[in-house]
Amino acid sequence: MAKKLCAVCERKLGILSRKIQISDAVICMNCLNSAGISTLSNPMAYNQQSIANLINTRKIIVQKFKPTKFVGNYISIDENNKLFEIGQDIFTYENLLSFELLEDNQTVFKGGLGRAIAGGLFFGGIGAIIGGITGKRREKNICHTMRLRVSLKNTYTDVVYINFITTRTKIRSFVYKSATKNAQQCITLLETISNYTNCTGQTTSVADEIMKFKRLLDQKIITQEEFDIKKQELLKL
Ligand SMILES: [Zn+2]
């Protein structure tokens, strides 16, 4: 029986080494990792070509990445190469699908859905809403978790989290305030990314956009001042 080779790197697959079955071949664990594919995902969804492409793309991305803006260790973005980093992972602007801020697992802000999918979805892109909505809290004035769920597409993972609060924290505390500030700044960066990708996509009419914010004003979700700023911004376009 001939020794099997990894279809991507062509190294020998030893008897004891882990072999990963993909749709049209068998590859080594190292290649799966280099492609950024989690072992928890379904390797059969990939073929030899797509694995090779992923490995290549990730190599180029890691080399290129030079952050121009960042918020602590939470997120950094490279506006020139249109890349962003969360955790140890680098993604392209196109990978960003949407994001939401969760406090004690309740959504307090949604963003990134943008103009491409207006309709029933709200909050096209206003960072000002943070803190404006408070869901029902089990414990008054206490927050246990605050995190940003970032949904991704066309990459090895569907979602990554940015954690700001992970333990019982008083809402009046400095820790909570600075967490909110960090979250807000992260959202601003994510908005930058999604605005960029939305601008290259389709656009809805300015009037439609203004009406959307008028509804938010009517529902007292945003203030008159915030509405006026947004309206001015939109009319300038
Ligand atoms: Zn390999």
Coordinates of N, CA and C and ligand atoms in Angstrom, one line a residue:
M1 N 0.8 -1.2 0.0 CA 0.0 0.0 0.0 C 0.9 1.3 0.0
A2 N 0.7 2.1 -1.0 CA 1.5 3.3 -1.1 C 1.2 4.3 0.1
K3 N 2.2 5.0 0.5 CA 2.0 6.0 1.5 C 1.2 7.2 1.0
K4 N 0.3 7.6 1.8 CA -0.6 8.7 1.4 C 0.1 10.1 1.7
L5 N -0.2 11.0 0.8 CA 0.4 12.4 1.0 C -0.8 13.3 1.2
C6 N -0.5 14.4 2.0 CA -1.5 15.4 2.1 C -1.7 16.1 0.7
A7 N -2.9 16.2 0.3 CA -3.2 16.7 -1.0 C -2.8 18.2 -1.2
V8 N -2.6 18.9 -0.1 CA -2.3 20.3 -0.2 C -0.8 20.6 -0.1
C9 N -0.1 20.1 1.0 CA 1.3 20.4 1.2 C 2.2 19.2 0.7
E10 N 1.6 18.1 0.4 CA 2.3 17.0 -0.2 C 3.3 16.3 0.8
R11 N 3.1 16.6 2.1 CA 3.9 15.9 3.1 C 3.3 14.6 3.3
K12 N 4.1 13.6 3.8 CA 3.6 12.3 4.0 C 2.7 12.3 5.2
L13 N 1.6 11.5 5.1 CA 0.7 11.4 6.2 C 1.1 10.1 7.0
G14 N 1.7 10.3 8.1 CA 2.1 9.2 8.9 C 1.0 8.4 9.4
I15 N 1.3 7.1 9.8 CA 0.2 6.3 10.4 C -0.5 6.9 11.6
L16 N 0.3 7.6 12.4 CA -0.3 8.1 13.6 C -0.8 9.6 13.5
S17 N -0.4 10.2 12.4 CA -0.8 11.6 12.3 C -2.3 11.7 11.9
R18 N -2.9 12.8 12.3 CA -4.3 13.0 12.0 C -4.6 13.3 10.6
K19 N -5.5 12.6 9.9 CA -5.8 12.9 8.6 C -7.2 13.5 8.5
I20 N -7.3 14.5 7.7 CA -8.6 15.2 7.6 C -9.2 14.9 6.2
Q21 N -10.4 14.3 6.2 CA -11.1 14.1 5.0 C -11.8 15.3 4.5
I22 N -11.4 15.9 3.3 CA -12.2 17.0 2.8 C -13.0 16.4 1.6
S23 N -13.8 17.2 0.9 CA -14.7 16.7 -0.1 C -14.0 15.8 -1.2
D24 N -12.8 16.3 -1.6 CA -12.2 15.5 -2.7 C -10.8 15.0 -2.4
A25 N -10.4 15.0 -1.2 CA -9.0 14.6 -0.9 C -8.9 14.4 0.6
V26 N -7.6 14.0 1.0 CA -7.3 13.9 2.4 C -6.1 14.8 2.7
I27 N -6.2 15.6 3.7 CA -5.1 16.6 4.0 C -4.6 16.4 5.5
C28 N -3.5 17.1 5.8 CA -2.9 17.0 7.1 C -3.6 18.1 8.0
M29 N -3.4 17.8 9.3 CA -4.0 18.8 10.3 C -3.4 20.1 10.2
N30 N -2.1 20.2 9.9 CA -1.4 21.4 9.8 C -2.0 22.3 8.7
C31 N -2.4 21.7 7.6 CA -3.0 22.5 6.5 C -4.4 23.0 6.9
L32 N -5.1 22.2 7.6 CA -6.4 22.6 8.1 C -6.3 23.8 9.0
N33 N -5.3 23.8 9.9 CA -5.1 24.9 10.8 C -4.6 26.1 10.0
S34 N -3.7 25.9 9.1 CA -3.2 27.1 8.3 C -4.3 27.7 7.5
A35 N -5.3 26.9 7.1 CA -6.4 27.5 6.3 C -7.4 28.2 7.3
G36 N -7.2 28.1 8.6 CA -8.0 28.8 9.5 C -9.4 28.1 9.7
I37 N -9.4 26.8 9.5 CA -10.6 26.1 9.6 C -10.6 25.4 11.0
S38 N -11.7 25.6 11.7 CA -11.8 25.0 13.1 C -12.1 23.5 12.9
T39 N -11.6 22.7 13.8 CA -11.9 21.2 13.7 C -13.3 21.0 14.0
L40 N -14.0 22.0 14.6 CA -15.4 21.8 15.0 C -16.3 22.0 13.8
S41 N -15.8 22.7 12.7 CA -16.6 22.9 11.6 C -16.5 21.6 10.7
N42 N -17.2 21.7 9.6 CA -17.3 20.5 8.7 C -16.3 20.6 7.6
P43 N -15.2 19.9 7.7 CA -14.1 20.0 6.6 C -14.6 19.5 5.3
M44 N -15.7 18.7 5.3 CA -16.2 18.2 4.0 C -16.8 19.3 3.1
A45 N -17.0 20.5 3.7 CA -17.5 21.6 3.0 C -16.4 22.3 2.1
Y46 N -15.2 21.8 2.3 CA -14.1 22.4 1.5 C -13.5 21.3 0.6
N47 N -12.9 21.8 -0.5 CA -12.1 20.9 -1.4 C -10.7 21.4 -1.4
Q48 N -9.9 20.6 -2.1 CA -8.4 20.8 -2.2 C -8.1 22.3 -2.7
Q49 N -8.8 22.7 -3.7 CA -8.6 24.1 -4.2 C -9.0 25.1 -3.2
S50 N -10.1 25.0 -2.5 CA -10.5 26.0 -1.6 C -9.6 26.1 -0.3
I51 N -9.1 24.9 0.1 CA -8.1 24.9 1.2 C -6.9 25.6 0.8
A52 N -6.4 25.3 -0.4 CA -5.2 26.0 -0.9 C -5.4 27.5 -1.0
N53 N -6.5 27.9 -1.5 CA -6.9 29.3 -1.6 C -6.9 30.0 -0.2
L54 N -7.5 29.3 0.8 CA -7.6 29.9 2.1 C -6.3 30.1 2.7
I55 N -5.4 29.1 2.6 CA -4.0 29.2 3.1 C -3.3 30.4 2.5
N56 N -3.4 30.5 1.2 CA -2.8 31.6 0.5 C -3.3 33.0 1.0
T57 N -4.6 33.1 1.0 CA -5.2 34.4 1.4 C -4.8 34.8 2.8
R58 N -4.8 33.8 3.7 CA -4.4 34.1 5.1 C -3.0 34.5 5.2
K59 N -2.1 33.9 4.5 CA -0.7 34.3 4.5 C -0.6 35.7 4.0
I60 N -1.2 36.1 2.9 CA -1.1 37.4 2.4 C -1.7 38.4 3.4
I61 N -2.8 38.1 4.0 CA -3.5 39.0 4.9 C -2.6 39.3 6.1
V62 N -2.0 38.3 6.7 CA -1.2 38.4 7.9 C 0.0 39.3 7.6
Q63 N 0.6 39.1 6.4 CA 1.8 39.9 6.0 C 1.4 41.4 5.8
K64 N 0.2 41.6 5.2 CA -0.2 42.9 4.8 C -0.6 43.8 6.0
F65 N -1.2 43.1 7.0 CA -1.9 43.8 8.1 C -1.0 44.8 8.8
K66 N -1.4 46.1 8.7 CA -0.7 47.2 9.4 C -1.8 48.1 10.0
P67 N -2.1 47.9 11.3 CA -3.3 48.7 11.8 C -3.1 50.2 11.7
T68 N -4.2 50.9 11.4 CA -4.2 52.3 11.4 C -5.0 52.9 12.6
K69 N -5.9 52.1 13.1 CA -6.7 52.5 14.2 C -7.0 51.2 15.1
F70 N -7.0 51.4 16.4 CA -7.4 50.3 17.3 C -8.0 50.8 18.6
V71 N -8.7 49.8 19.2 CA -9.3 50.1 20.5 C -8.7 49.0 21.5
G72 N -7.8 49.4 22.3 CA -7.1 48.5 23.2 C -6.7 47.2 22.5
N73 N -6.9 46.1 23.1 CA -6.6 44.8 22.5 C -7.9 44.2 21.9
Y74 N -9.0 45.0 21.8 CA -10.3 44.5 21.4 C -10.3 44.3 19.9
I75 N -10.0 45.4 19.2 CA -10.1 45.4 17.7 C -9.0 46.3 17.1
S76 N -8.5 46.0 16.0 CA -7.7 46.9 15.3 C -8.1 46.8 13.8
I77 N -8.0 48.0 13.1 CA -8.3 47.9 11.7 C -7.2 48.5 10.8
D78 N -7.1 48.0 9.6 CA -6.1 48.5 8.7 C -6.9 49.1 7.5
E79 N -7.0 50.5 7.6 CA -7.9 51.1 6.6 C -7.4 51.1 5.2
N80 N -6.0 51.0 5.1 CA -5.4 50.9 3.7 C -5.7 49.6 3.0
N81 N -5.5 48.5 3.8 CA -5.7 47.2 3.2 C -7.0 46.6 3.4
K82 N -7.9 47.4 4.1 CA -9.3 47.0 4.3 C -9.3 45.6 5.1
L83 N -8.6 45.6 6.2 CA -8.5 44.4 7.0 C -8.8 44.8 8.5
F84 N -9.3 43.8 9.3 CA -9.4 44.1 10.7 C -9.1 42.8 11.5
E85 N -8.7 43.1 12.7 CA -8.2 42.0 13.6 C -9.0 42.0 14.9
I86 N -9.5 40.8 15.2 CA -10.2 40.6 16.5 C -9.6 39.3 17.1
G87 N -9.2 39.4 18.4 CA -8.5 38.3 18.9 C -7.1 38.2 18.2
Q88 N -6.8 37.0 17.8 CA -5.6 36.8 17.0 C -5.9 36.7 15.5
D89 N -7.2 36.9 15.2 CA -7.6 36.6 13.8 C -7.8 37.9 12.9
I90 N -7.3 37.8 11.7 CA -7.4 38.9 10.8 C -8.5 38.5 9.7
F91 N -9.4 39.5 9.5 CA -10.4 39.3 8.5 C -10.4 40.4 7.5
T92 N -11.0 40.2 6.3 CA -11.2 41.3 5.4 C -12.4 42.0 5.7
Y93 N -12.5 43.3 5.2 CA -13.8 44.1 5.4 C -15.0 43.3 4.9
E94 N -14.8 42.6 3.8 CA -15.9 41.8 3.2 C -16.4 40.7 4.1
N95 N -15.6 40.3 5.0 CA -16.0 39.2 5.9 C -17.0 39.6 6.9
L96 N -17.1 41.0 7.2 CA -18.0 41.5 8.2 C -19.5 41.4 7.7
L97 N -20.3 40.7 8.5 CA -21.7 40.7 8.1 C -22.5 41.6 8.9
S98 N -22.4 41.5 10.2 CA -23.2 42.4 11.1 C -22.6 42.3 12.5
F99 N -23.1 43.1 13.4 CA -22.6 43.0 14.8 C -23.6 43.5 15.8
E100 N -23.6 43.0 17.0 CA -24.5 43.5 18.0 C -23.9 43.5 19.4
L101 N -24.3 44.5 20.1 CA -23.8 44.6 21.5 C -24.8 43.9 22.4
L102 N -24.3 43.0 23.2 CA -25.2 42.3 24.1 C -24.8 42.6 25.6
E103 N -25.8 43.0 26.3 CA -25.6 43.1 27.8 C -26.4 42.1 28.5
D104 N -25.8 41.3 29.3 CA -26.5 40.1 29.9 C -27.3 39.4 28.8
N105 N -26.7 39.2 27.7 CA -27.3 38.4 26.6 C -28.5 39.1 25.9
Q106 N -28.8 40.4 26.3 CA -29.8 41.1 25.6 C -29.2 42.1 24.6
T107 N -29.8 42.1 23.4 CA -29.3 43.1 22.4 C -29.6 44.5 22.8
V108 N -28.5 45.3 22.9 CA -28.7 46.7 23.1 C -28.4 47.6 21.9
F109 N -27.7 47.0 21.0 CA -27.4 47.7 19.7 C -27.1 46.7 18.6
K110 N -27.7 47.1 17.5 CA -27.4 46.3 16.3 C -26.8 47.1 15.2
G111 N -25.8 46.7 14.5 CA -25.2 47.5 13.5 C -24.7 46.7 12.3
G112 N -24.3 47.4 11.3 CA -23.7 46.7 10.1 C -24.7 46.1 9.1
L113 N -25.9 46.2 9.5 CA -26.9 45.6 8.5 C -27.1 46.6 7.4
G114 N -26.9 47.8 7.7 CA -26.7 48.9 6.7 C -27.8 49.1 5.7
R115 N -27.4 49.7 4.6 CA -28.4 50.0 3.6 C -28.8 48.8 2.7
A116 N -27.9 47.9 2.7 CA -28.1 46.7 1.8 C -29.4 46.0 2.2
I117 N -29.6 45.8 3.5 CA -30.8 45.2 4.0 C -31.6 46.1 4.8
A118 N -32.2 47.1 4.3 CA -32.9 48.1 5.1 C -34.2 47.4 5.6
G119 N -35.3 47.7 5.0 CA -36.6 47.1 5.3 C -36.9 47.0 6.8
G120 N -37.3 45.8 7.3 CA -37.7 45.6 8.6 C -36.6 45.8 9.7
L121 N -35.4 45.7 9.2 CA -34.3 45.8 10.2 C -34.0 47.2 10.6
F122 N -33.6 47.4 11.8 CA -33.5 48.8 12.2 C -32.0 49.1 12.5
F123 N -31.7 50.3 12.9 CA -30.4 50.8 13.3 C -29.4 50.6 12.2
G124 N -29.6 51.3 11.0 CA -28.6 51.2 9.9 C -27.2 51.6 10.3
G125 N -27.0 52.4 11.2 CA -25.6 52.8 11.6 C -25.5 54.0 12.4
I126 N -26.0 54.0 13.6 CA -25.9 55.1 14.5 C -25.3 54.6 15.8
G127 N -24.1 55.1 16.1 CA -23.4 54.6 17.3 C -24.0 55.2 18.5
A128 N -24.8 56.2 18.3 CA -25.3 57.0 19.5 C -26.3 56.3 20.3
I129 N -26.8 55.2 19.8 CA -27.9 54.5 20.5 C -27.5 53.8 21.8
I130 N -26.2 53.4 21.8 CA -25.7 52.7 23.0 C -26.1 53.3 24.3
G131 N -26.6 52.5 25.2 CA -26.9 53.0 26.5 C -28.3 53.6 26.5
G132 N -28.9 53.8 25.4 CA -30.2 54.4 25.3 C -31.3 53.4 25.5
I133 N -31.0 52.1 25.3 CA -32.0 51.1 25.5 C -31.6 50.2 26.6
T134 N -32.4 50.0 27.6 CA -32.0 49.0 28.6 C -33.2 48.0 28.7
G135 N -32.8 46.7 28.5 CA -33.7 45.6 28.5 C -34.1 45.4 30.0
K136 N -34.9 44.4 30.2 CA -35.3 44.0 31.6 C -34.1 43.4 32.2
R137 N -33.7 43.9 33.3 CA -32.5 43.3 34.0 C -33.0 42.4 35.1
R138 N -32.4 41.3 35.3 CA -32.7 40.4 36.4 C -32.3 41.0 37.7
E139 N -31.2 41.7 37.6 CA -30.7 42.3 38.9 C -30.5 43.7 38.6
K140 N -31.1 44.6 39.3 CA -31.1 46.0 39.0 C -29.6 46.6 39.2
N141 N -29.3 47.4 38.3 CA -28.0 48.1 38.4 C -26.7 47.3 38.4
I142 N -26.9 46.0 37.9 CA -25.8 45.1 37.8 C -25.7 44.6 36.4
C143 N -24.5 44.5 35.9 CA -24.3 43.9 34.6 C -23.3 42.7 34.8
H144 N -23.6 41.6 34.2 CA -22.7 40.4 34.3 C -21.8 40.3 33.1
T145 N -22.4 40.5 31.9 CA -21.6 40.4 30.7 C -22.0 41.5 29.7
M146 N -20.9 42.0 29.1 CA -21.1 42.9 28.0 C -20.2 42.5 26.9
R147 N -20.7 42.2 25.8 CA -19.9 41.7 24.7 C -20.5 42.0 23.3
L148 N -19.6 42.1 22.4 CA -20.0 42.4 21.0 C -19.9 41.1 20.2
R149 N -21.0 40.8 19.6 CA -21.1 39.6 18.8 C -20.9 40.0 17.3
V150 N -19.8 39.6 16.7 CA -19.5 40.0 15.4 C -19.7 38.9 14.4
S151 N -20.7 39.0 13.6 CA -21.1 37.9 12.6 C -20.3 38.1 11.4
L152 N -19.8 37.0 10.9 CA -18.9 37.0 9.7 C -19.4 36.1 8.6
K153 N -18.9 36.3 7.4 CA -19.3 35.5 6.3 C -18.0 35.1 5.5
N154 N -18.1 34.1 4.7 CA -17.0 33.6 3.9 C -15.7 33.4 4.6
T155 N -15.8 33.0 5.8 CA -14.5 32.7 6.5 C -14.8 31.4 7.4
Y156 N -13.8 31.0 8.1 CA -13.9 29.7 8.8 C -14.8 29.7 10.0
T157 N -15.1 30.9 10.5 CA -16.0 31.0 11.7 C -17.2 32.0 11.4
D158 N -18.3 31.7 11.9 CA -19.5 32.5 11.7 C -19.6 33.7 12.6
V159 N -18.9 33.5 13.8 CA -19.0 34.6 14.8 C -17.8 34.7 15.7
V160 N -17.4 35.9 16.0 CA -16.4 36.1 17.0 C -16.9 37.1 18.1
Y161 N -16.5 36.9 19.3 CA -16.9 37.8 20.4 C -15.8 38.7 20.9
I162 N -16.2 40.0 21.2 CA -15.3 40.9 21.9 C -15.9 41.1 23.3
N163 N -15.2 40.7 24.3 CA -15.7 40.7 25.7 C -15.2 42.0 26.4
F164 N -16.2 42.7 27.0 CA -15.9 43.9 27.7 C -16.1 43.7 29.2
I165 N -17.2 43.0 29.6 CA -17.4 42.7 31.0 C -17.7 41.2 31.1
T166 N -17.1 40.5 32.0 CA -17.3 39.1 32.1 C -17.6 38.7 33.6
T167 N -17.6 39.7 34.5 CA -18.0 39.4 35.9 C -19.0 40.4 36.4
R168 N -19.7 40.1 37.5 CA -20.7 41.0 38.1 C -20.1 42.4 38.3
T169 N -20.7 43.3 37.6 CA -20.2 44.7 37.7 C -21.3 45.7 37.9
K170 N -21.1 46.6 38.8 CA -22.1 47.7 39.1 C -22.1 48.6 37.9
I171 N -23.4 49.0 37.6 CA -23.5 49.9 36.4 C -23.0 51.3 36.7
R172 N -22.9 51.7 37.9 CA -22.4 53.0 38.3 C -20.9 53.0 38.4
S173 N -20.3 51.9 38.3 CA -18.8 51.8 38.5 C -18.0 52.3 37.3
F174 N -16.8 52.6 37.6 CA -15.8 53.1 36.6 C -15.6 52.0 35.5
V175 N -15.5 50.7 36.0 CA -15.3 49.6 35.1 C -16.4 49.5 34.1
Y176 N -17.7 49.7 34.5 CA -18.8 49.7 33.6 C -18.7 50.8 32.6
K177 N -18.4 52.0 33.1 CA -18.3 53.2 32.2 C -17.2 53.0 31.2
S178 N -16.1 52.5 31.6 CA -15.0 52.3 30.6 C -15.3 51.2 29.6
A179 N -16.0 50.2 30.1 CA -16.4 49.1 29.2 C -17.3 49.6 28.1
T180 N -18.3 50.5 28.5 CA -19.2 51.1 27.6 C -18.4 52.0 26.6
K181 N -17.5 52.7 27.1 CA -16.7 53.5 26.2 C -15.9 52.7 25.1
N182 N -15.3 51.6 25.6 CA -14.6 50.7 24.7 C -15.5 50.1 23.7
A183 N -16.7 49.7 24.2 CA -17.7 49.1 23.3 C -18.1 50.1 22.2
Q184 N -18.3 51.3 22.6 CA -18.7 52.4 21.7 C -17.6 52.6 20.6
Q185 N -16.4 52.6 21.1 CA -15.3 52.8 20.1 C -15.2 51.7 19.2
C186 N -15.4 50.5 19.7 CA -15.3 49.3 18.8 C -16.4 49.4 17.7
I187 N -17.6 49.8 18.2 CA -18.7 49.9 17.3 C -18.4 50.9 16.2
T188 N -17.8 52.0 16.6 CA -17.4 53.1 15.6 C -16.5 52.5 14.5
L189 N -15.6 51.7 15.0 CA -14.7 51.1 14.0 C -15.4 50.1 13.1
L190 N -16.3 49.3 13.7 CA -17.1 48.3 12.9 C -18.0 49.0 11.9
E191 N -18.5 50.2 12.4 CA -19.4 51.0 11.5 C -18.6 51.5 10.3
T192 N -17.3 51.9 10.5 CA -16.4 52.3 9.5 C -16.3 51.3 8.4
I193 N -16.1 50.0 8.9 CA -16.0 48.9 8.0 C -17.2 48.7 7.2
S194 N -18.4 48.6 7.9 CA -19.6 48.3 7.2 C -20.1 49.4 6.3
N195 N -19.8 50.7 6.7 CA -20.1 51.8 5.8 C -19.3 51.7 4.5
Y196 N -18.1 51.3 4.6 CA -17.2 51.1 3.5 C -17.8 50.1 2.5
T197 N -18.1 48.9 3.1 CA -18.6 47.8 2.2 C -20.0 48.2 1.7
N198 N -20.8 48.9 2.5 CA -22.1 49.2 2.0 C -22.1 50.3 0.8
C199 N -21.1 51.2 0.9 CA -20.9 52.2 -0.1 C -20.6 51.6 -1.5
T200 N -19.9 50.5 -1.4 CA -19.6 49.8 -2.7 C -20.7 49.0 -3.2
G201 N -21.7 48.8 -2.3 CA -22.9 48.0 -2.8 C -24.0 48.9 -3.2
Q202 N -25.2 48.5 -3.0 CA -26.3 49.3 -3.5 C -26.7 50.4 -2.5
T203 N -27.4 51.4 -3.0 CA -27.8 52.5 -2.1 C -29.3 52.7 -2.1
T204 N -29.9 53.1 -1.0 CA -31.3 53.4 -1.0 C -31.4 54.9 -1.1
S205 N -32.5 55.4 -1.3 CA -32.7 56.9 -1.4 C -32.5 57.6 -0.1
V206 N -32.0 58.8 -0.2 CA -31.7 59.6 1.0 C -33.0 59.8 1.8
A207 N -34.1 60.0 1.1 CA -35.4 60.2 1.7 C -35.8 59.0 2.6
D208 N -35.6 57.8 2.0 CA -35.9 56.6 2.8 C -35.1 56.5 4.1
E209 N -33.8 56.9 3.9 CA -32.9 56.9 5.1 C -33.4 57.8 6.2
I210 N -33.8 59.0 5.7 CA -34.2 60.0 6.7 C -35.5 59.5 7.4
M211 N -36.4 58.9 6.6 CA -37.7 58.4 7.2 C -37.4 57.3 8.3
K212 N -36.3 56.6 8.0 CA -36.0 55.5 9.0 C -35.6 56.2 10.3
F213 N -34.8 57.2 10.2 CA -34.4 57.9 11.4 C -35.6 58.7 12.1
K214 N -36.5 59.2 11.2 CA -37.7 59.9 11.7 C -38.5 58.9 12.6
R215 N -38.6 57.7 12.1 CA -39.3 56.7 12.9 C -38.6 56.4 14.3
L216 N -37.3 56.4 14.2 CA -36.6 56.2 15.5 C -36.8 57.4 16.4
L217 N -36.9 58.5 15.8 CA -37.1 59.7 16.7 C -38.5 59.7 17.3
D218 N -39.5 59.3 16.4 CA -40.9 59.2 16.9 C -41.0 58.2 18.0
Q219 N -40.2 57.1 17.9 CA -40.3 56.1 19.0 C -39.4 56.5 20.2
K220 N -38.9 57.7 20.1 CA -38.0 58.2 21.2 C -36.8 57.4 21.4
I221 N -36.3 56.6 20.4 CA -35.1 55.8 20.5 C -33.9 56.8 20.3
I222 N -34.0 57.8 19.4 CA -33.0 58.8 19.3 C -33.6 60.1 19.7
T223 N -32.7 61.1 20.0 CA -33.1 62.4 20.4 C -33.3 63.3 19.2
Q224 N -33.9 64.4 19.3 CA -34.1 65.4 18.2 C -32.7 65.8 17.7
E225 N -31.8 66.0 18.6 CA -30.5 66.4 18.3 C -29.8 65.4 17.4
E226 N -29.9 64.1 17.8 CA -29.2 63.0 17.1 C -29.9 62.9 15.7
F227 N -31.2 63.1 15.6 CA -31.9 63.1 14.4 C -31.4 64.2 13.4
D228 N -31.3 65.4 14.0 CA -30.9 66.5 13.2 C -29.5 66.3 12.6
I229 N -28.6 65.8 13.4 CA -27.2 65.5 12.9 C -27.2 64.5 11.8
K230 N -28.0 63.4 12.0 CA -28.1 62.4 11.0 C -28.7 62.9 9.7
K231 N -29.7 63.7 9.8 CA -30.4 64.3 8.7 C -29.4 65.2 7.9
Q232 N -28.7 66.0 8.6 CA -27.7 66.8 7.9 C -26.7 66.0 7.1
E233 N -26.2 65.0 7.8 CA -25.2 64.1 7.2 C -25.7 63.5 5.9
L234 N -27.0 63.0 6.0 CA -27.6 62.3 4.8 C -27.8 63.3 3.7
L235 N -28.2 64.5 4.0 CA -28.5 65.4 2.9 C -27.2 65.9 2.2
K236 N -26.1 65.8 2.9 CA -24.8 66.2 2.3 C -24.4 65.2 1.2
L237 N -24.9 64.0 1.3 CA -24.4 62.9 0.4 C -24.7 63.2 -1.0
Ligands
ZN1 ZN -0.7 19.4 4.6

